[in-house]
Coordinates of C-alpha atoms in Angstrom, one line a residue:
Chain R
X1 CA -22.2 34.8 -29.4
X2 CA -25.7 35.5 -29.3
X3 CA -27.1 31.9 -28.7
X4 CA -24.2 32.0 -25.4
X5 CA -26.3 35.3 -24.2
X6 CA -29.6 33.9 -25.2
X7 CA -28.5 30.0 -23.3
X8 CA -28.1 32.6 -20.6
X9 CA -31.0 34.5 -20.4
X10 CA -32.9 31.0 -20.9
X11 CA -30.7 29.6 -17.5
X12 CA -32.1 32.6 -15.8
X13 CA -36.1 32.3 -16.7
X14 CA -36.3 28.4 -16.8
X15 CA -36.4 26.6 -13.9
X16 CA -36.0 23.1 -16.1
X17 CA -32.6 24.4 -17.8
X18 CA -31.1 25.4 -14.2
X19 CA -32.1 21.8 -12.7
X20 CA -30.2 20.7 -15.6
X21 CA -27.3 22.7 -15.5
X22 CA -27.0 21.6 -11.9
X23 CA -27.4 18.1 -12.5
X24 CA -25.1 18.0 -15.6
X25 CA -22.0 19.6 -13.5
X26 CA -22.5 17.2 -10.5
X27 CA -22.5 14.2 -12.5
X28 CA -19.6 15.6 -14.2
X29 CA -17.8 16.1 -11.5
X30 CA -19.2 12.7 -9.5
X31 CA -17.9 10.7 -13.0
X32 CA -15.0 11.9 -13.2
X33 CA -13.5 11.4 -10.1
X34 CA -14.3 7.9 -9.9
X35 CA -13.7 7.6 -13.7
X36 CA -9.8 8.3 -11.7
X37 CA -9.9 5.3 -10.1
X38 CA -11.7 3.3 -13.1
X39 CA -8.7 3.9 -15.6
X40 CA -5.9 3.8 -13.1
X41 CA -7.3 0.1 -12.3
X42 CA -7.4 -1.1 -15.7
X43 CA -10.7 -1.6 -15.0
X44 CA -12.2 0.6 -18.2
X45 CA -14.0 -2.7 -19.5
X46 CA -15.2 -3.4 -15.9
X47 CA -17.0 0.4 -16.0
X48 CA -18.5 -0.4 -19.0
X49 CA -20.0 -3.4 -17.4
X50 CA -21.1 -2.1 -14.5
X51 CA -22.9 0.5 -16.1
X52 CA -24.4 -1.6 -18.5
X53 CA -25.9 -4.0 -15.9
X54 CA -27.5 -1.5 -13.6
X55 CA -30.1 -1.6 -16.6
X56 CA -32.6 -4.6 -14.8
X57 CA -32.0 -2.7 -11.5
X58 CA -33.4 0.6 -13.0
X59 CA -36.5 -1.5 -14.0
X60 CA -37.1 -3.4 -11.7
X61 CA -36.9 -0.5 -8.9
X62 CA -39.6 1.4 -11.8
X63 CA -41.5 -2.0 -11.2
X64 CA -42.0 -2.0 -7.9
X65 CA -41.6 1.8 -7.8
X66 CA -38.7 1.7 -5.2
X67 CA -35.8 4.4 -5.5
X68 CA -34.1 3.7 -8.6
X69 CA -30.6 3.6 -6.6
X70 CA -31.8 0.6 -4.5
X71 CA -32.5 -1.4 -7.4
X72 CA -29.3 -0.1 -9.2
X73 CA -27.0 -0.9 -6.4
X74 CA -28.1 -4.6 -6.1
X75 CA -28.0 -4.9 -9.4
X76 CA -24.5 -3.5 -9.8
X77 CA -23.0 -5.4 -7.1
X78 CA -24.6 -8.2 -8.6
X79 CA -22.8 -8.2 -11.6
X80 CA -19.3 -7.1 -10.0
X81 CA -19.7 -10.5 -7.9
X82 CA -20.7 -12.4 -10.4
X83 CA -18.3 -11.6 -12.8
X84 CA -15.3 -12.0 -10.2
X85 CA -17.1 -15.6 -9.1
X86 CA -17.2 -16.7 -13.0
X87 CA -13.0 -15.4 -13.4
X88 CA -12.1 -17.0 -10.1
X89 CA -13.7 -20.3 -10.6
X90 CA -13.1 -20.8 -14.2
X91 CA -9.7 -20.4 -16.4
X92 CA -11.9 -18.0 -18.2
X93 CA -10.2 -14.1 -18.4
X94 CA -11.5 -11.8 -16.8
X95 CA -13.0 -9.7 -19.7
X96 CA -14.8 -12.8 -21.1
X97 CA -16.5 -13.0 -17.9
X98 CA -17.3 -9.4 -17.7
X99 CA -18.8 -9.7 -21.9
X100 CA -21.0 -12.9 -20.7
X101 CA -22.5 -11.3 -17.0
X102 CA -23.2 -7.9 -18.2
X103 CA -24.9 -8.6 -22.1
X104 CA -26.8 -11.3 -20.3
X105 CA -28.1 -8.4 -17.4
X106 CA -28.2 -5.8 -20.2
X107 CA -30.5 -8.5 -22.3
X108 CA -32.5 -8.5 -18.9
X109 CA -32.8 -5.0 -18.6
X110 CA -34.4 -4.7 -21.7
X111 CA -37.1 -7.7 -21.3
X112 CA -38.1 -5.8 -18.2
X113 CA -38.3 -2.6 -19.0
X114 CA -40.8 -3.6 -22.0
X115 CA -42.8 -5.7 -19.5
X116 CA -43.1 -2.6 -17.6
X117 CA -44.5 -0.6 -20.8
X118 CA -42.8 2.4 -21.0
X119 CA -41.1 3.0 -24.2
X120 CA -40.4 6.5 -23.3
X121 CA -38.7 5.9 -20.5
X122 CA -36.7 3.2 -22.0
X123 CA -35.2 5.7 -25.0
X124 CA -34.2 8.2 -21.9
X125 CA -32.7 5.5 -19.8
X126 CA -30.0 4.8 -23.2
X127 CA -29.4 8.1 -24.1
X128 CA -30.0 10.5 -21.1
X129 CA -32.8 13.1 -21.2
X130 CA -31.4 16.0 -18.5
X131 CA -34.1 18.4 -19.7
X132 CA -36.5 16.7 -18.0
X133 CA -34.7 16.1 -14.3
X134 CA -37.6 16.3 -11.9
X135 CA -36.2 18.2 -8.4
X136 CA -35.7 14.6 -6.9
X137 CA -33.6 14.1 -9.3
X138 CA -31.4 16.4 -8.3
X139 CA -31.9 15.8 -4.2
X140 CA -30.4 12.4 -5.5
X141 CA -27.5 13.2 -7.3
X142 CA -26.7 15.9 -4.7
X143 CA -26.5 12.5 -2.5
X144 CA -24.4 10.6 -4.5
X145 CA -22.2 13.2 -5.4
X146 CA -21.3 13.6 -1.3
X147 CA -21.0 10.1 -1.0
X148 CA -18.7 10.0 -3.6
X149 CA -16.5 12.4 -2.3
X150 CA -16.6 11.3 0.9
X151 CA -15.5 7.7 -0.1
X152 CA -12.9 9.2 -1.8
X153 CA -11.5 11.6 0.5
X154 CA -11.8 8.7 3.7
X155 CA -10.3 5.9 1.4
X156 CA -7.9 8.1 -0.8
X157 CA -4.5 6.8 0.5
X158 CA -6.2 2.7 0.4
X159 CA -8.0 4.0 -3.2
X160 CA -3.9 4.9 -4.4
X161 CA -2.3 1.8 -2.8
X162 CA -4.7 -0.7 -4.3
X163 CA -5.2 1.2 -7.4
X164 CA -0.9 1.6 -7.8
X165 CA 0.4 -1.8 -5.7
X166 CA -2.4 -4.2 -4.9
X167 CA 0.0 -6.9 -3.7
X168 CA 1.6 -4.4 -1.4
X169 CA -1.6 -3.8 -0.3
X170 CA -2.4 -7.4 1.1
X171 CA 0.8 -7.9 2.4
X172 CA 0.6 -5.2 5.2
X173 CA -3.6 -6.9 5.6
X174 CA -5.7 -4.3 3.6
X175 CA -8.7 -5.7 3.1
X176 CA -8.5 -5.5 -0.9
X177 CA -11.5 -7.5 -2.3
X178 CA -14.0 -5.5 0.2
X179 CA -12.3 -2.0 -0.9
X180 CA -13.0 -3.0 -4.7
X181 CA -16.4 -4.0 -3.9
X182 CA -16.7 -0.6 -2.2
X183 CA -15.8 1.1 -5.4
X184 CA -18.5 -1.0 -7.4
X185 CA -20.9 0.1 -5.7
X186 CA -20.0 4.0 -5.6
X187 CA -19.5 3.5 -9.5
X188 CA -23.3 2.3 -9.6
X189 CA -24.5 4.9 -7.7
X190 CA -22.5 7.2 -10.2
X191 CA -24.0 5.5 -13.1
X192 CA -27.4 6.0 -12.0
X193 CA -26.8 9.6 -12.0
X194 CA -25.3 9.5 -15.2
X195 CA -27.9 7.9 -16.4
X196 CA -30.1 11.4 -16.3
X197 CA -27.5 13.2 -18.1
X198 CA -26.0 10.5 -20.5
X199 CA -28.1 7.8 -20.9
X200 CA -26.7 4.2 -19.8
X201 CA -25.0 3.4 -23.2
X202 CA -22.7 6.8 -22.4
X203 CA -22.0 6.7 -19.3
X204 CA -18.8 4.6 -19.5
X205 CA -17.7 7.6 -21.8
X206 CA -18.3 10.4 -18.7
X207 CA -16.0 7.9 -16.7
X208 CA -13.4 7.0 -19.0
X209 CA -12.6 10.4 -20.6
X210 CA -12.2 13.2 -18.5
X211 CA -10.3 11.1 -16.5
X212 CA -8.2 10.1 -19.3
X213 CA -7.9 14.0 -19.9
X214 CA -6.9 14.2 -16.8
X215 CA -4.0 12.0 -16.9
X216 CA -2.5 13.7 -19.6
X217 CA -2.5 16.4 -18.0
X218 CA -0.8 15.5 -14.1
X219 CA 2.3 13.1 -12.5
X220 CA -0.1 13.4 -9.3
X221 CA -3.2 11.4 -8.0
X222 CA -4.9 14.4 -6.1
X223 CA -3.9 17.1 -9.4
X224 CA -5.7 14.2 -11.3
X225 CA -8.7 13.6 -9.6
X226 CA -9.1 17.6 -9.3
X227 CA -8.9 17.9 -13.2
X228 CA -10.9 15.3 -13.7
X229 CA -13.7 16.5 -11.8
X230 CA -13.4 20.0 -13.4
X231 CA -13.0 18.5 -16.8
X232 CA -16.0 16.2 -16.5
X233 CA -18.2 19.5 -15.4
X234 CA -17.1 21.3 -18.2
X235 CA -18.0 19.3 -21.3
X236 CA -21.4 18.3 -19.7
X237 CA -22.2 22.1 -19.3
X238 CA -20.6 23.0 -22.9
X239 CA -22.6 19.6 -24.0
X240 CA -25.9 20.8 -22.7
X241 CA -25.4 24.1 -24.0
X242 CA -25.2 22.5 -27.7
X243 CA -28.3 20.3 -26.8
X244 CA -30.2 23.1 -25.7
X245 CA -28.9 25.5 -28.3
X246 CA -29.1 23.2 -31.8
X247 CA -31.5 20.3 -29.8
X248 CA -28.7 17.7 -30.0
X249 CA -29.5 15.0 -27.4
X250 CA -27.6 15.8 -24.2
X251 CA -25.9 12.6 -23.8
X252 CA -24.2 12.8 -27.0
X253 CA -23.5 16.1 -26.9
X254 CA -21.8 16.1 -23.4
X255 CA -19.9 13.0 -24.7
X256 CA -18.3 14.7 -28.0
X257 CA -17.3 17.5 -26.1
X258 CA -15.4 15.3 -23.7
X259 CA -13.5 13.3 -26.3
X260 CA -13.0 16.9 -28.3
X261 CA -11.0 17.9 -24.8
X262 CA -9.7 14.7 -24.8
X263 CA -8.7 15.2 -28.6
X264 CA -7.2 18.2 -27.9
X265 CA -4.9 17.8 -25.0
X266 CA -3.7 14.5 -26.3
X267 CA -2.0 16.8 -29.4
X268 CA -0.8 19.9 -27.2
X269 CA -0.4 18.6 -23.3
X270 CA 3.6 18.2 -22.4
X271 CA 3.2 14.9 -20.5
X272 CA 1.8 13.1 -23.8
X273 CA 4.2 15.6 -25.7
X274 CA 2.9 14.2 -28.8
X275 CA 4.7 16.6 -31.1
X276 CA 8.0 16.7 -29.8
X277 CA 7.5 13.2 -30.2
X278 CA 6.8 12.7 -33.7
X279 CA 9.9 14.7 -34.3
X280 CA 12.3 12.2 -32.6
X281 CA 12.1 8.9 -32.4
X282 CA 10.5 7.2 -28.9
X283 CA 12.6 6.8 -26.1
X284 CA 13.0 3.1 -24.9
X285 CA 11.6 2.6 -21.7
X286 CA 14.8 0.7 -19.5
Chain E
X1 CA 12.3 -17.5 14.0
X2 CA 10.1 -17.3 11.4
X3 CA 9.3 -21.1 11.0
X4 CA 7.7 -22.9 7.9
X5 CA 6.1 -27.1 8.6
X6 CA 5.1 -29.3 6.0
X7 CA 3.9 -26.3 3.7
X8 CA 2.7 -27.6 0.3
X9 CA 1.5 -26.0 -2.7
X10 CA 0.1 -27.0 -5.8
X11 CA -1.0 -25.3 -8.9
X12 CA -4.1 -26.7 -10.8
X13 CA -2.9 -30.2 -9.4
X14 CA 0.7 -29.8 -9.9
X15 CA 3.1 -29.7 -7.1
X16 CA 5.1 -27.0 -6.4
X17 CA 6.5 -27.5 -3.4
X18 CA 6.0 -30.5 -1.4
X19 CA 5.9 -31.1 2.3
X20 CA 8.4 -27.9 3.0
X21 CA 10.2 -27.2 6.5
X22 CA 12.3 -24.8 6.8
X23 CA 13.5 -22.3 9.2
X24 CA 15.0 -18.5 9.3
X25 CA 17.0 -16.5 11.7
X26 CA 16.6 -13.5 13.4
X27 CA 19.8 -11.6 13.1
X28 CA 20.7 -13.4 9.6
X29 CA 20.2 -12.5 6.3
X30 CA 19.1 -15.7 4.6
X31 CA 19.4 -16.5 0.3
X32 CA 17.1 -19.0 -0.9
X33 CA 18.3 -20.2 -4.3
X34 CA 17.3 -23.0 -6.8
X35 CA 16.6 -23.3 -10.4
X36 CA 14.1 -21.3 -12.4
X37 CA 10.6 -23.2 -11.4
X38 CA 11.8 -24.3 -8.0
X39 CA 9.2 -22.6 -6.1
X40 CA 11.2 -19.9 -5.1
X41 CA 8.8 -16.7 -5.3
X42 CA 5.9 -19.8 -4.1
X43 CA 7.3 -20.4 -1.2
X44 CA 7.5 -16.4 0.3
X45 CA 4.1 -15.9 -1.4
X46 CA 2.7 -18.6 0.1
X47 CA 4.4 -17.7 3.7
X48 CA 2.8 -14.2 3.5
X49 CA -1.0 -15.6 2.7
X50 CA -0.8 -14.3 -0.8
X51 CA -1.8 -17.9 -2.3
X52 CA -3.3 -20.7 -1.1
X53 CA -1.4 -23.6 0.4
X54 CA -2.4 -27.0 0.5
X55 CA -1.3 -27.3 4.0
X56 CA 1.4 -25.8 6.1
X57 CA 1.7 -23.4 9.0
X58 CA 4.3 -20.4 9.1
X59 CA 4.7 -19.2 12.8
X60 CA 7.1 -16.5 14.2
X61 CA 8.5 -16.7 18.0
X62 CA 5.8 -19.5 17.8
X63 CA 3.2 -17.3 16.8
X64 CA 0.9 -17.5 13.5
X65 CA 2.1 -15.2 11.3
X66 CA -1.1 -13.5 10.5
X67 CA -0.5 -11.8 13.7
X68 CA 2.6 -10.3 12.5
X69 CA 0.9 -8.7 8.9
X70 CA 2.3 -5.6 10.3
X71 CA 5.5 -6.2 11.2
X72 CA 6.5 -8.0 7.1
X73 CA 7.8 -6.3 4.8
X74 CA 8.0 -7.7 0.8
X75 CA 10.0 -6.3 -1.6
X76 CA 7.9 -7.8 -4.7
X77 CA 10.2 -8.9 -8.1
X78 CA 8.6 -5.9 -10.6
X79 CA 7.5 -7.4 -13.5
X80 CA 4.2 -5.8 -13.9
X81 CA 4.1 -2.5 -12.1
X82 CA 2.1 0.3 -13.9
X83 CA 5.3 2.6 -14.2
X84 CA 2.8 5.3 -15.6
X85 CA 0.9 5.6 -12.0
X86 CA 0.6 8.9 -11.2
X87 CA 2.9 8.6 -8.2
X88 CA 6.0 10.3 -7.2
X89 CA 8.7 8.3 -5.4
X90 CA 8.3 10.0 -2.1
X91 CA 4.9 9.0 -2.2
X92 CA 5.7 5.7 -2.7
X93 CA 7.7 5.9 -0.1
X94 CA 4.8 7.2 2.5
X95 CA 2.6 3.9 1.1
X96 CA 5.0 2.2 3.6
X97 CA 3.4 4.2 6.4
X98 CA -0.3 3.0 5.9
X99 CA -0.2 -0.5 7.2
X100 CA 0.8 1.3 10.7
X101 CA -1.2 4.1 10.5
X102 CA -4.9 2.1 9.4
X103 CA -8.1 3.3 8.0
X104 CA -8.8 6.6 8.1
X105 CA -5.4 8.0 9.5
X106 CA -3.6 10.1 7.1
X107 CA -0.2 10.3 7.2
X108 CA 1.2 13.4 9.0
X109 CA 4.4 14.9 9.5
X110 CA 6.1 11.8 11.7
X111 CA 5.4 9.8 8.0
X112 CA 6.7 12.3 5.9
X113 CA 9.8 12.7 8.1
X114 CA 10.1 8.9 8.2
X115 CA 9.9 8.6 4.6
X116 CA 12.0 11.7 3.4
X117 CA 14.9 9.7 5.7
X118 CA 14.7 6.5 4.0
X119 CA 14.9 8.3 0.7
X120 CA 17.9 9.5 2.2
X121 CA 19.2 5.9 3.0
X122 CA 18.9 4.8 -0.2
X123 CA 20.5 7.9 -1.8
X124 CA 17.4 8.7 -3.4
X125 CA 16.6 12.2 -1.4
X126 CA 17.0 14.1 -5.0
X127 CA 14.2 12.5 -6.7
X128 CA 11.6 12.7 -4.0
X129 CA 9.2 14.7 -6.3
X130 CA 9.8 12.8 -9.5
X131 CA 7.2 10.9 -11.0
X132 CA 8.1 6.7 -10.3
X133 CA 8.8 6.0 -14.1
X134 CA 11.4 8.6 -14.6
X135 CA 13.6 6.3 -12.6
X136 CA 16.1 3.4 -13.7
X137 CA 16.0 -0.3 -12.2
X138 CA 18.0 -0.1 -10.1
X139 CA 16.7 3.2 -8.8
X140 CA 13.5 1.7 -8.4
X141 CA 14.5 -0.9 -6.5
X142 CA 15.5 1.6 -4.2
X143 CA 12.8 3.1 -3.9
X144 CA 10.8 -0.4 -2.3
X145 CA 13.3 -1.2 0.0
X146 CA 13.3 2.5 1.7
X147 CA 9.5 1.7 1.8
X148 CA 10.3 -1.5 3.2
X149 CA 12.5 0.7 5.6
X150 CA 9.4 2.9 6.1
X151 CA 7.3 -0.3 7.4
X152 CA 9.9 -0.8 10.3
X153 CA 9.4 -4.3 9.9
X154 CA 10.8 -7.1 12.3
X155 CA 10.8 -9.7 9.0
X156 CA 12.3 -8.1 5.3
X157 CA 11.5 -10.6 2.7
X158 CA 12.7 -9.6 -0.8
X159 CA 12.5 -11.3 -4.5
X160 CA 15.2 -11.1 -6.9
X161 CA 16.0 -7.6 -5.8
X162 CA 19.1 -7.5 -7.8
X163 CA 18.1 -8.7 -11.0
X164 CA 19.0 -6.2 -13.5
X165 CA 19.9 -3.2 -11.3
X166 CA 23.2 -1.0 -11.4
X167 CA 26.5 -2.1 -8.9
X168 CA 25.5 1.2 -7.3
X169 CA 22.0 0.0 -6.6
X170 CA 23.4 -3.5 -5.2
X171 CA 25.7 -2.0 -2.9
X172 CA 23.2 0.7 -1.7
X173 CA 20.6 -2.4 -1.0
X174 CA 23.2 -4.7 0.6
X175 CA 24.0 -2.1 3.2
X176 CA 20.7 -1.8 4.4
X177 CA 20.4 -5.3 4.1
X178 CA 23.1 -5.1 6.7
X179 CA 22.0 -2.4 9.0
X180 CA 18.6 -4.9 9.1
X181 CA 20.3 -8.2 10.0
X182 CA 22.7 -6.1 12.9
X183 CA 19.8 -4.4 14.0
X184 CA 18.4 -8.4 15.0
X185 CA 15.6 -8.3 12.0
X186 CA 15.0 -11.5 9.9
X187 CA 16.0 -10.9 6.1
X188 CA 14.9 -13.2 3.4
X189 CA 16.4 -13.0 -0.2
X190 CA 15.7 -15.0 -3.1
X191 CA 18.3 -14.7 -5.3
X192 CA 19.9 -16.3 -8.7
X193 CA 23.2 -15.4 -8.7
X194 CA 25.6 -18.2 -7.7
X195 CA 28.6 -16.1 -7.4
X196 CA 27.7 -14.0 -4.8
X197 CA 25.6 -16.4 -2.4
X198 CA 29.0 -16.6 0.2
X199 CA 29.5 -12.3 0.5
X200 CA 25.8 -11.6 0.2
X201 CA 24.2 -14.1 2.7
X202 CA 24.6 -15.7 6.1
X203 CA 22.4 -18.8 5.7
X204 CA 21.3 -20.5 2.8
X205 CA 18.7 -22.4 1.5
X206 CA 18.4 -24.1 -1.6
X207 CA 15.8 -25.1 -2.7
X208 CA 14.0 -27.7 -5.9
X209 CA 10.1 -28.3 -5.0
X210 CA 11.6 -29.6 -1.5
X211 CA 14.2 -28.6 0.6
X212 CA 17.8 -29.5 -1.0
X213 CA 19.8 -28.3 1.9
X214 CA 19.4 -25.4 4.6
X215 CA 22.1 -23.6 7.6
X216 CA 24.9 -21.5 7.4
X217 CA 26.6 -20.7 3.9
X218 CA 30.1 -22.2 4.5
X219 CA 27.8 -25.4 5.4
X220 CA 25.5 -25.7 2.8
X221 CA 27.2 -23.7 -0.7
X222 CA 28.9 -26.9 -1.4
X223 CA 30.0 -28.6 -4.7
X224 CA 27.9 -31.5 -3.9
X225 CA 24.8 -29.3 -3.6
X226 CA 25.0 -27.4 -6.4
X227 CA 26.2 -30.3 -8.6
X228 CA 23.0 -32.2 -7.4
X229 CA 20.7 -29.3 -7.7
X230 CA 21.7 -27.1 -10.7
X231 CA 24.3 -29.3 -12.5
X232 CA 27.9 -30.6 -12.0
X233 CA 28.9 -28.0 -14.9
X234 CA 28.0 -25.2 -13.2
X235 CA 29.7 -26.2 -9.7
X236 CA 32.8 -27.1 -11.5
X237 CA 32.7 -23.6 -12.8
X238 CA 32.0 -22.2 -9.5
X239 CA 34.2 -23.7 -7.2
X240 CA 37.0 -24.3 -9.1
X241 CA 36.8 -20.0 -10.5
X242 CA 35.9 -18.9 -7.2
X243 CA 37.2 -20.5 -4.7
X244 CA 39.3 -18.7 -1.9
X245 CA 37.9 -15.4 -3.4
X246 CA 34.2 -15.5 -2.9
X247 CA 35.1 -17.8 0.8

């Protein structure tokens, strides 16, 4: 109890612990929304991907010293395009394609990023480092964070169609492929955000498990992305309380206390109704 | 008339379907049948721009179709629907609304009315709120056509709707099916069962990679065409069980 009111007193004196407070529940919230979409799609592997590949964007935008989103984006998109080219024009399954596009950009992130010399930088772009987010930073997540929720409040009811009945979708002429693409590129804009708090090897963990929370939790799309949002805020701020408190990195920390939520609401939450279950045998779906 | 010339479609090289004309009616509910294979479900997909065709053109009132997008409705065969979607089955429903209403519109309360009445239809209005998975087959089923109603769509086309539904189901579909064709729209079926082609349908087209035989039912469910298409077995069977009953 006393290292709660002492995290407390330390939220009101440093300016540092507020900056990362701020940032950890926008990225929280930012993830977990999309992270909605993600693990509706299928498309968990594809997040990992994405996220993983943004990784040459990051340095090459340090490089040239451009915003780190720019190089990001085109980096992202790249690899979304790329892997859908090497599916659709090859017998190939989608998920080899997606292990062969983003190890290979992954592999190029790293060559670059030594080129560029900056060890330091390197060990916070893996595993996060919110302690030290600089106030644009934040004026960037606070960006992202509307533009995600604007996406997602303009295209909700073509984000549920596609994400529920993509055939459907075409047939009345939704334009599907530009929608997804749409979605890439607001998950690499997430990722880069995540990247402060998480670190890049994480961040597929911020998407996937809140949301999956989330889903054990609701029968409804909006009640979903709601409680993933608030979920994903949650275990960042308990997760940067532990870093701060016991100096635990933040990424990991934030990530534990998601699947610990996840952990728990997977025994108790009616939906799953994982005990009732175990009593009786499964029902066989008709 | 919703006209199909010389479509053909191949898969990695192999033919599927091969220099296909056909026609359907306004006003007529229409089976297309054939053996497993036939191109059956290739044929609508290809018609609604879902897959590539080799070559063909589908017009309506001698129109491309793709002018019409809005005004098709396809009831898909459910194989691999995510019945764990976080959707209820009004809100299923209200999907139907969105191909009308475009980007950025939501749906108000015209769409919710809309949709709350095709529940109705369908004799679904009890299960409005429940999530999609909770429901049977044959339920389900239901549920797509009243968003098909939803769509107000001048051409219905659906796949195997009645494979493995309940009689109540069947008989709740058929009669929209019904209301449709006397209300002048164009409804396509593809269907499997043999026994019911002559109560269910007004024309028929059967159909093996090409076009067996197409026009009205009395003029095209014949021995002959079965015997030649699925095998002499099952048109003995057929015609000699059936006959008088089914005509």
């Amino acid at each position: 109890m006393t290292t709660i009111a002492s995290f407390i007193d330390a939220l009101g004196r440093y300016d540092f612990l507020q900056s990362a407070l701020i940032t950890a529940i926008m990225v929280g919230v930012m993830s977990g929304i999309i992270g909605c979409f993600i693990i509706l799609r299928g498309m968990s592997m594809m997040g990992d991907a994405i996220s993983h590949a943004v990784l040459p964007g990051v340095a090459v935008a340090y490089m040239l010293g451009l915003n780190v989103l720019i190089g990001a984006s085109v980096f992202g998109l790249l690899a979304a395009g790329l892997i859908g080219f090497v599916a659709s024009h090859s017998k190939l399954k989608t998920d080899t394609s997606i292990g062969i596009v983003f190890s290979a950009f992954y592999a190029l992130g790293f060559i670059l990023i030594s080129l560029a010399e900056s060890a330091t930088n390197l060990h916070h772009i893996l595993f996060g480092n919110i302690l030290a987010v600089s106030d644009t930073d934040i004026m960037t997540t606070v960006v992202v964070l509307g533009l995600v929720i604007l996406f997602v409040v303009f295209f909700y009811k073509e984000l549920l169609v596609t994400s529920f009945d993509e055939t459907f979708a075409k047939t009345y002429g939704l334009k599907v492929q530009l929608l997804h693409y749409g979605l890439m590129l607001v998950l690499t804009l997430v990722t880069v955000s995540a990247l402060q708090t998480v670190g890049i090897i994480l961040v597929v963990a911020m998407l996937i498990t809140p949301a999956a929370t989330a889903f054990l939790w609701t029968e409804k799309l909006a009640t979903m992305l709601i409680l993933a949002a608030t979920n994903g805020a949650v275990a960042s701020v308990i997760g940067l309380y532990f870093s701060y408190t016991l100096n635990w990195a933040s990424g990991p920390a934030i990530v534990l206390i998601a699947a610990i939520i996840f952990g728990i609401s997977f025994v108790i939450s009616p939906k799953q109704a994982l005990i009732t279950n175990l009593r009786r045998p499964r029902r066989v779906a008709a | 008339m919703l006209d199909i010339q010389n479509l053909t479609v191949a898969y990695d090289d192999t033919p599927v379907l091969t220099d296909v004309a056909v026609q359907f009616n306004a006003g007529k509910i229409t089976g297309i049948i054939g053996p497993n294979g036939a191109g059956k479900s290739t044929l609508i997909k290809a018609m609604l721009g879902l897959i590539r065709s080799q070559s063909g053109t589908t017009t309506y009132n001698g129109r491309p179709i793709k002018q019409f997008q809005r005004q098709l409705a396809y009831v898909e065969q459910r194989k691999d629907l995510d019945l764990t979607f976080p959707i209820t089955v009004f809100e299923v429903v209200l999907t139907g609304t969105y191909g009308q209403l475009g980007l950025f519109r939501r749906p108000g309360k015209p769409e919710r009315a809309a949709s709350l009445a095709a529940l109705d239809q369908v004799g679904l209005s009890a299960f409005a709120d429940r999530q999609i998975g909770n429901l049977s087959g044959g339920q389900l089923q239901r549920v797509f056509v009243a968003r098909a109603i939803v769509q107000q769509a001048e051409i219905i086309i659906l796949d195997e709707p009645f494979v493995g539904i309940d009689l109540q189901s069947e008989t709740a579909i058929m009669a929209i099916l019904k209301q449709w064709r006397d209300a002048g729209k164009t409804i396509i079926v593809v269907h499997h069962d043999l026994n019911k082609v002559s109560c269910y349908f007004d024309d028929l087209v059967i159909l093996n990679h090409g076009i067996v035989d197409a026009g009205p039912v009395a003029k095209v469910y014949q021995p002959e065409n079965i015997a030649k298409t699925f095998s002499s077995d099952l048109s003995k069977v057929l015609f000699t069980a059936t006959k008088g009953v089914a005509l």
